[in-house]
mmCIF file of C-alpha atoms in Angstrom:
data_model
loop_
_atom_site.group_PDB
_atom_site.id
_atom_site.type_symbol
_atom_site.label_atom_id
_atom_site.label_comp_id
_atom_site.label_asym_id
_atom_site.label_seq_id
_atom_site.Cartn_x
_atom_site.Cartn_y
_atom_site.Cartn_z
ATOM 1 C CA GLU A 295 -0.023 -0.166 0.258
ATOM 2 C CA PHE A 296 1.342 3.874 -0.773
ATOM 3 C CA GLN A 297 0.412 4.883 2.160
ATOM 4 C CA PRO A 298 0.865 8.520 0.959
ATOM 5 C CA ARG A 299 1.157 11.380 4.144
ATOM 6 C CA VAL A 300 1.406 14.774 4.248
ATOM 7 C CA PHE A 301 1.815 16.686 6.653
ATOM 8 C CA VAL A 302 3.142 20.346 8.676
ATOM 9 C CA GLY A 303 4.816 20.907 11.785
ATOM 10 C CA GLY A 304 7.257 24.126 13.621
ATOM 11 C CA ALA A 305 8.314 25.177 16.503
ATOM 12 C CA TYR A 306 9.481 28.199 18.202
ATOM 13 C CA LEU A 307 12.991 28.588 20.650
ATOM 14 C CA GLY A 308 12.522 31.462 21.935
ATOM 15 C CA GLY A 309 15.479 33.931 22.572
ATOM 16 C CA GLU A 310 16.915 37.242 22.749
ATOM 17 C CA ASP A 311 19.589 39.583 21.957
ATOM 18 C CA ASN A 312 20.928 42.607 24.027
ATOM 19 C CA ARG A 313 24.239 42.550 23.089
ATOM 20 C CA GLU A 314 23.696 46.127 21.458
ATOM 21 C CA LEU A 315 24.949 49.106 23.510
ATOM 22 C CA GLY A 316 24.113 53.234 23.135
ATOM 23 C CA PHE A 317 25.896 55.656 23.267
ATOM 24 C CA VAL A 318 25.134 56.060 26.969
ATOM 25 C CA ASP A 319 25.367 52.164 27.659
ATOM 26 C CA TRP A 320 28.939 52.694 26.283
ATOM 27 C CA LEU A 321 29.704 55.548 28.620
ATOM 28 C CA GLY A 322 28.964 53.866 31.378
ATOM 29 C CA ALA A 323 30.546 50.460 30.005
ATOM 30 C CA MET A 324 33.172 52.375 30.079
ATOM 31 C CA PHE A 325 33.729 54.802 33.309
ATOM 32 C CA CYS A 326 31.484 53.309 35.605
ATOM 33 C CA PRO A 327 32.163 50.610 37.540
ATOM 34 C CA PHE A 328 28.500 50.080 38.834
ATOM 35 C CA TRP A 329 27.261 49.777 35.291
ATOM 36 C CA SER A 330 26.058 46.453 33.882
ATOM 37 C CA ALA A 331 24.222 45.066 30.953
ATOM 38 C CA ASP A 332 21.407 43.105 30.315
ATOM 39 C CA SER A 333 22.497 40.021 30.234
ATOM 40 C CA SER A 334 20.433 37.526 27.263
ATOM 41 C CA ARG A 335 17.809 35.221 27.858
ATOM 42 C CA SER A 336 17.517 32.123 25.626
ATOM 43 C CA PHE A 337 15.607 28.765 25.821
ATOM 44 C CA ASN A 338 18.159 25.912 26.928
ATOM 45 C CA ARG A 339 16.495 22.897 25.568
ATOM 46 C CA LEU A 340 18.170 20.733 27.950
ATOM 47 C CA PHE A 341 20.072 18.151 26.755
ATOM 48 C CA SER A 342 17.627 17.457 24.075
ATOM 49 C CA ASN A 343 17.985 14.631 21.373
ATOM 50 C CA TRP A 344 15.404 16.234 18.861
ATOM 51 C CA ARG A 345 17.066 17.508 15.671
ATOM 52 C CA TYR A 346 15.620 20.278 14.239
ATOM 53 C CA SER A 347 18.079 20.963 10.717
ATOM 54 C CA TYR A 348 21.190 19.303 9.549
ATOM 55 C CA PHE A 349 23.365 22.144 9.513
ATOM 56 C CA LEU A 350 22.034 23.988 12.376
ATOM 57 C CA ASP A 351 21.381 21.748 14.877
ATOM 58 C CA SER A 352 23.996 19.275 14.906
ATOM 59 C CA GLY A 353 27.784 19.385 15.090
ATOM 60 C CA VAL A 354 31.257 18.210 15.836
ATOM 61 C CA GLN A 355 29.680 17.343 19.147
ATOM 62 C CA GLY A 356 27.787 14.972 18.859
ATOM 63 C CA GLY A 357 24.248 14.112 17.139
ATOM 64 C CA ALA A 358 22.624 11.529 14.791
ATOM 65 C CA ALA A 359 24.192 13.524 11.953
ATOM 66 C CA GLY A 360 27.492 14.252 12.432
ATOM 67 C CA LEU A 361 29.724 16.545 12.115
ATOM 68 C CA GLY A 362 27.423 19.182 10.703
ATOM 69 C CA PRO A 363 29.436 21.916 8.197
ATOM 70 C CA LEU A 364 27.395 24.785 10.443
ATOM 71 C CA GLY A 365 28.577 23.144 13.935
ATOM 72 C CA SER A 366 27.751 23.425 17.055
ATOM 73 C CA ALA A 367 26.262 20.228 19.460
ATOM 74 C CA ALA A 368 22.816 18.325 18.661
ATOM 75 C CA GLY A 369 19.547 19.957 20.133
ATOM 76 C CA ASP A 370 21.630 23.754 21.196
ATOM 77 C CA LEU A 371 19.661 25.241 18.065
ATOM 78 C CA THR A 372 17.726 28.091 19.854
ATOM 79 C CA ASN A 373 16.494 31.698 19.104
ATOM 80 C CA VAL A 374 14.364 30.584 16.991
ATOM 81 C CA TRP A 375 10.691 30.237 14.992
ATOM 82 C CA LEU A 376 10.574 27.112 11.903
ATOM 83 C CA ALA A 377 8.355 26.129 9.740
ATOM 84 C CA ARG A 378 8.293 22.902 7.877
ATOM 85 C CA ALA A 379 5.965 21.288 4.998
ATOM 86 C CA GLY A 380 6.677 17.223 3.611
ATOM 87 C CA PHE A 381 5.573 14.647 2.378
ATOM 88 C CA SER A 382 6.247 11.088 2.640
ATOM 89 C CA ALA A 383 5.340 7.646 1.069
ATOM 90 C CA MET A 384 5.734 3.959 1.024
ATOM 91 C CA PRO A 385 5.818 2.710 -2.798
ATOM 92 C CA THR A 386 6.026 -0.402 -1.032
ATOM 93 C CA GLU A 387 5.818 -2.831 2.077
ATOM 94 C CA GLN A 388 9.626 -2.055 3.110
ATOM 95 C CA VAL A 389 10.594 1.429 1.454
ATOM 96 C CA ARG A 390 9.752 4.478 2.531
ATOM 97 C CA VAL A 391 10.181 7.683 1.004
ATOM 98 C CA GLU A 392 10.122 11.510 2.727
ATOM 99 C CA VAL A 393 11.231 14.791 1.557
ATOM 100 C CA SER A 394 10.580 17.898 3.422
ATOM 101 C CA GLY A 395 11.909 21.768 3.747
ATOM 102 C CA THR A 396 11.591 23.925 6.959
ATOM 103 C CA TYR A 397 12.153 27.593 6.441
ATOM 104 C CA PHE A 398 14.198 29.149 9.426
ATOM 105 C CA GLU A 399 14.052 32.854 11.164
ATOM 106 C CA ALA A 400 16.007 34.296 14.322
ATOM 107 C CA LEU A 401 14.350 35.954 16.641
ATOM 108 C CA GLU A 402 16.444 38.536 17.794
ATOM 109 C CA ALA A 403 18.882 39.368 15.340
ATOM 110 C CA PHE A 404 22.685 40.476 16.637
ATOM 111 C CA SER A 405 23.918 43.980 15.855
ATOM 112 C CA ARG A 406 27.240 43.314 14.544
ATOM 113 C CA PRO A 407 29.679 46.256 14.803
ATOM 114 C CA TRP A 408 29.402 48.692 12.239
ATOM 115 C CA PRO A 409 31.709 49.546 9.937
ATOM 116 C CA THR A 410 32.017 45.068 9.098
ATOM 117 C CA PHE A 411 33.814 44.337 5.886
ATOM 118 C CA TRP A 412 34.736 40.812 4.593
ATOM 119 C CA VAL A 413 38.790 40.292 3.863
ATOM 120 C CA LEU A 414 39.462 36.959 2.651
ATOM 121 C CA GLY A 415 37.272 35.158 4.443
ATOM 122 C CA THR A 416 38.456 37.261 7.524
ATOM 123 C CA ARG A 417 34.838 39.628 9.260
ATOM 124 C CA ILE A 418 36.991 43.386 9.684
ATOM 125 C CA SER A 419 35.113 45.317 12.177
ATOM 126 C CA PRO A 420 38.265 48.503 12.513
ATOM 127 C CA LEU A 421 35.428 50.251 15.018
ATOM 128 C CA ALA A 422 34.975 47.961 16.960
ATOM 129 C CA GLY A 423 35.843 48.555 19.793
ATOM 130 C CA LEU A 424 33.024 51.663 19.709
ATOM 131 C CA SER A 425 30.234 49.109 20.592
ATOM 132 C CA PHE A 426 27.192 51.884 19.957
ATOM 133 C CA LEU A 427 28.334 52.106 16.199
ATOM 134 C CA SER A 428 26.329 48.541 15.264
ATOM 135 C CA GLU A 429 24.138 47.708 12.838
ATOM 136 C CA GLU A 430 21.320 44.691 12.967
ATOM 137 C CA ASN A 431 21.483 41.293 10.594
ATOM 138 C CA ASP A 432 19.278 39.672 8.801
ATOM 139 C CA LYS A 433 16.438 37.591 11.060
ATOM 140 C CA ASN A 434 16.094 35.042 7.180
ATOM 141 C CA LEU A 435 18.405 32.250 8.025
ATOM 142 C CA GLY A 436 17.752 30.333 5.005
ATOM 143 C CA TRP A 437 15.820 27.005 3.494
ATOM 144 C CA GLU A 438 16.331 23.506 3.969
ATOM 145 C CA LEU A 439 15.372 20.528 1.789
ATOM 146 C CA ASP A 440 15.713 16.864 3.170
ATOM 147 C CA ALA A 441 15.371 13.637 1.275
ATOM 148 C CA ASN A 442 15.891 10.706 2.229
ATOM 149 C CA VAL A 443 15.135 7.081 1.370
ATOM 150 C CA THR A 444 14.451 4.084 4.309
ATOM 151 C CA TYR A 445 14.178 0.403 3.431
ATOM 152 C CA LEU A 446 13.216 -1.814 6.518
ATOM 153 C CA TYR A 447 14.910 -5.214 6.711
ATOM 154 C CA SER A 448 12.928 -6.324 9.569
ATOM 155 C CA GLU A 449 10.803 -4.452 12.533
ATOM 156 C CA ASP A 450 14.626 -4.061 14.262
ATOM 157 C CA LEU A 451 16.851 -3.160 11.132
ATOM 158 C CA SER A 452 16.562 -0.230 8.842
ATOM 159 C CA PHE A 453 18.654 1.457 7.068
ATOM 160 C CA GLU A 454 18.491 4.706 5.558
ATOM 161 C CA LEU A 455 19.571 7.041 3.102
ATOM 162 C CA GLY A 456 19.526 10.670 3.132
ATOM 163 C CA TYR A 457 20.373 13.975 1.642
ATOM 164 C CA ALA A 458 20.125 17.498 2.935
ATOM 165 C CA HIS A 459 20.474 21.063 1.342
ATOM 166 C CA PHE A 460 20.750 24.016 2.816
ATOM 167 C CA PHE A 461 19.650 27.457 1.187
ATOM 168 C CA VAL A 462 21.845 30.178 2.555
ATOM 169 C CA ASP A 463 19.853 33.293 3.664
ATOM 170 C CA LYS A 464 21.430 37.097 4.780
ATOM 171 C CA GLY A 465 20.427 36.042 8.177
ATOM 172 C CA LEU A 466 23.797 33.250 8.386
ATOM 173 C CA GLU A 467 26.035 35.140 5.951
ATOM 174 C CA TRP A 468 26.272 37.827 8.193
ATOM 175 C CA GLY A 469 26.257 35.279 11.367
ATOM 176 C CA ASN A 470 23.528 35.892 14.919
ATOM 177 C CA PHE A 471 23.170 33.960 17.686
ATOM 178 C CA ASN A 472 21.379 30.314 17.940
ATOM 179 C CA ASN A 473 24.071 28.194 18.383
ATOM 180 C CA MET A 474 25.238 26.819 22.553
ATOM 181 C CA ASN A 475 21.190 27.951 23.961
ATOM 182 C CA GLY A 476 22.056 31.238 21.958
ATOM 183 C CA LEU A 477 25.741 31.932 22.961
ATOM 184 C CA ALA A 478 27.483 31.220 20.293
ATOM 185 C CA ASN A 479 27.457 33.023 16.537
ATOM 186 C CA ASN A 480 26.551 30.934 13.454
ATOM 187 C CA GLY A 481 27.798 32.968 11.036
ATOM 188 C CA GLY A 482 29.336 31.385 7.667
ATOM 189 C CA GLN A 483 32.568 32.542 6.079
ATOM 190 C CA ASP A 484 30.423 32.808 2.476
ATOM 191 C CA LYS A 485 27.053 32.416 0.589
ATOM 192 C CA LYS A 486 27.838 28.928 -0.363
ATOM 193 C CA ASP A 487 24.842 26.398 0.102
ATOM 194 C CA PRO A 488 26.353 23.444 2.042
ATOM 195 C CA ASN A 489 24.713 20.540 1.000
ATOM 196 C CA TYR A 490 24.735 16.663 3.216
ATOM 197 C CA VAL A 491 24.457 13.218 2.770
ATOM 198 C CA TYR A 492 24.691 10.627 4.841
ATOM 199 C CA PHE A 493 24.137 6.426 5.383
ATOM 200 C CA GLU A 494 22.682 5.086 8.611
ATOM 201 C CA THR A 495 21.902 1.805 9.829
ATOM 202 C CA LYS A 496 19.281 1.520 12.481
ATOM 203 C CA ILE A 497 18.867 -2.068 15.016
ATOM 204 C CA CYS A 498 16.207 -2.080 18.003
ATOM 205 C CA PHE A 499 16.915 -4.284 20.805
#
């Protein structure tokens, strides 16, 4: 039986970014020993093993997707909202096919030092010390397209081949604080869209 299924979903992982300083705040930080900055509070997913993206939500510290091109520990994506839609079907009793697309957008955009330039893949901010001079980054992180085929060898053993592509938007070109529970910037170094191919085997005991 073909068993077609259409699904939609979304998530809202609250976050904020209070790193932006006005001129008065900058003066306070420079000359007042009692001045303190507002903290940034982003939603902590507390060791979540749910992966929303092969690129933004998994990386060098583990996760089902292995090494993510943009890096981070699995389950630490936050300060973001996302919307997902897809389609799955079973052409045969043992083969399942699934295709989905997900849109990602930061809730609070990072205010980077102004001006900032890219020079040979490196960010240069000549006036970074004047932190009240800032420019807000774009919130649009991009789109991810995922496709996979799963072969159900038995009730306990399956094999899966998958592919993912991320369409990078301006929010990732310059970066926002979405990783490590909102403490790490996920900015890339260029506009290139990453690809990810994987093969995995799953066995249940």
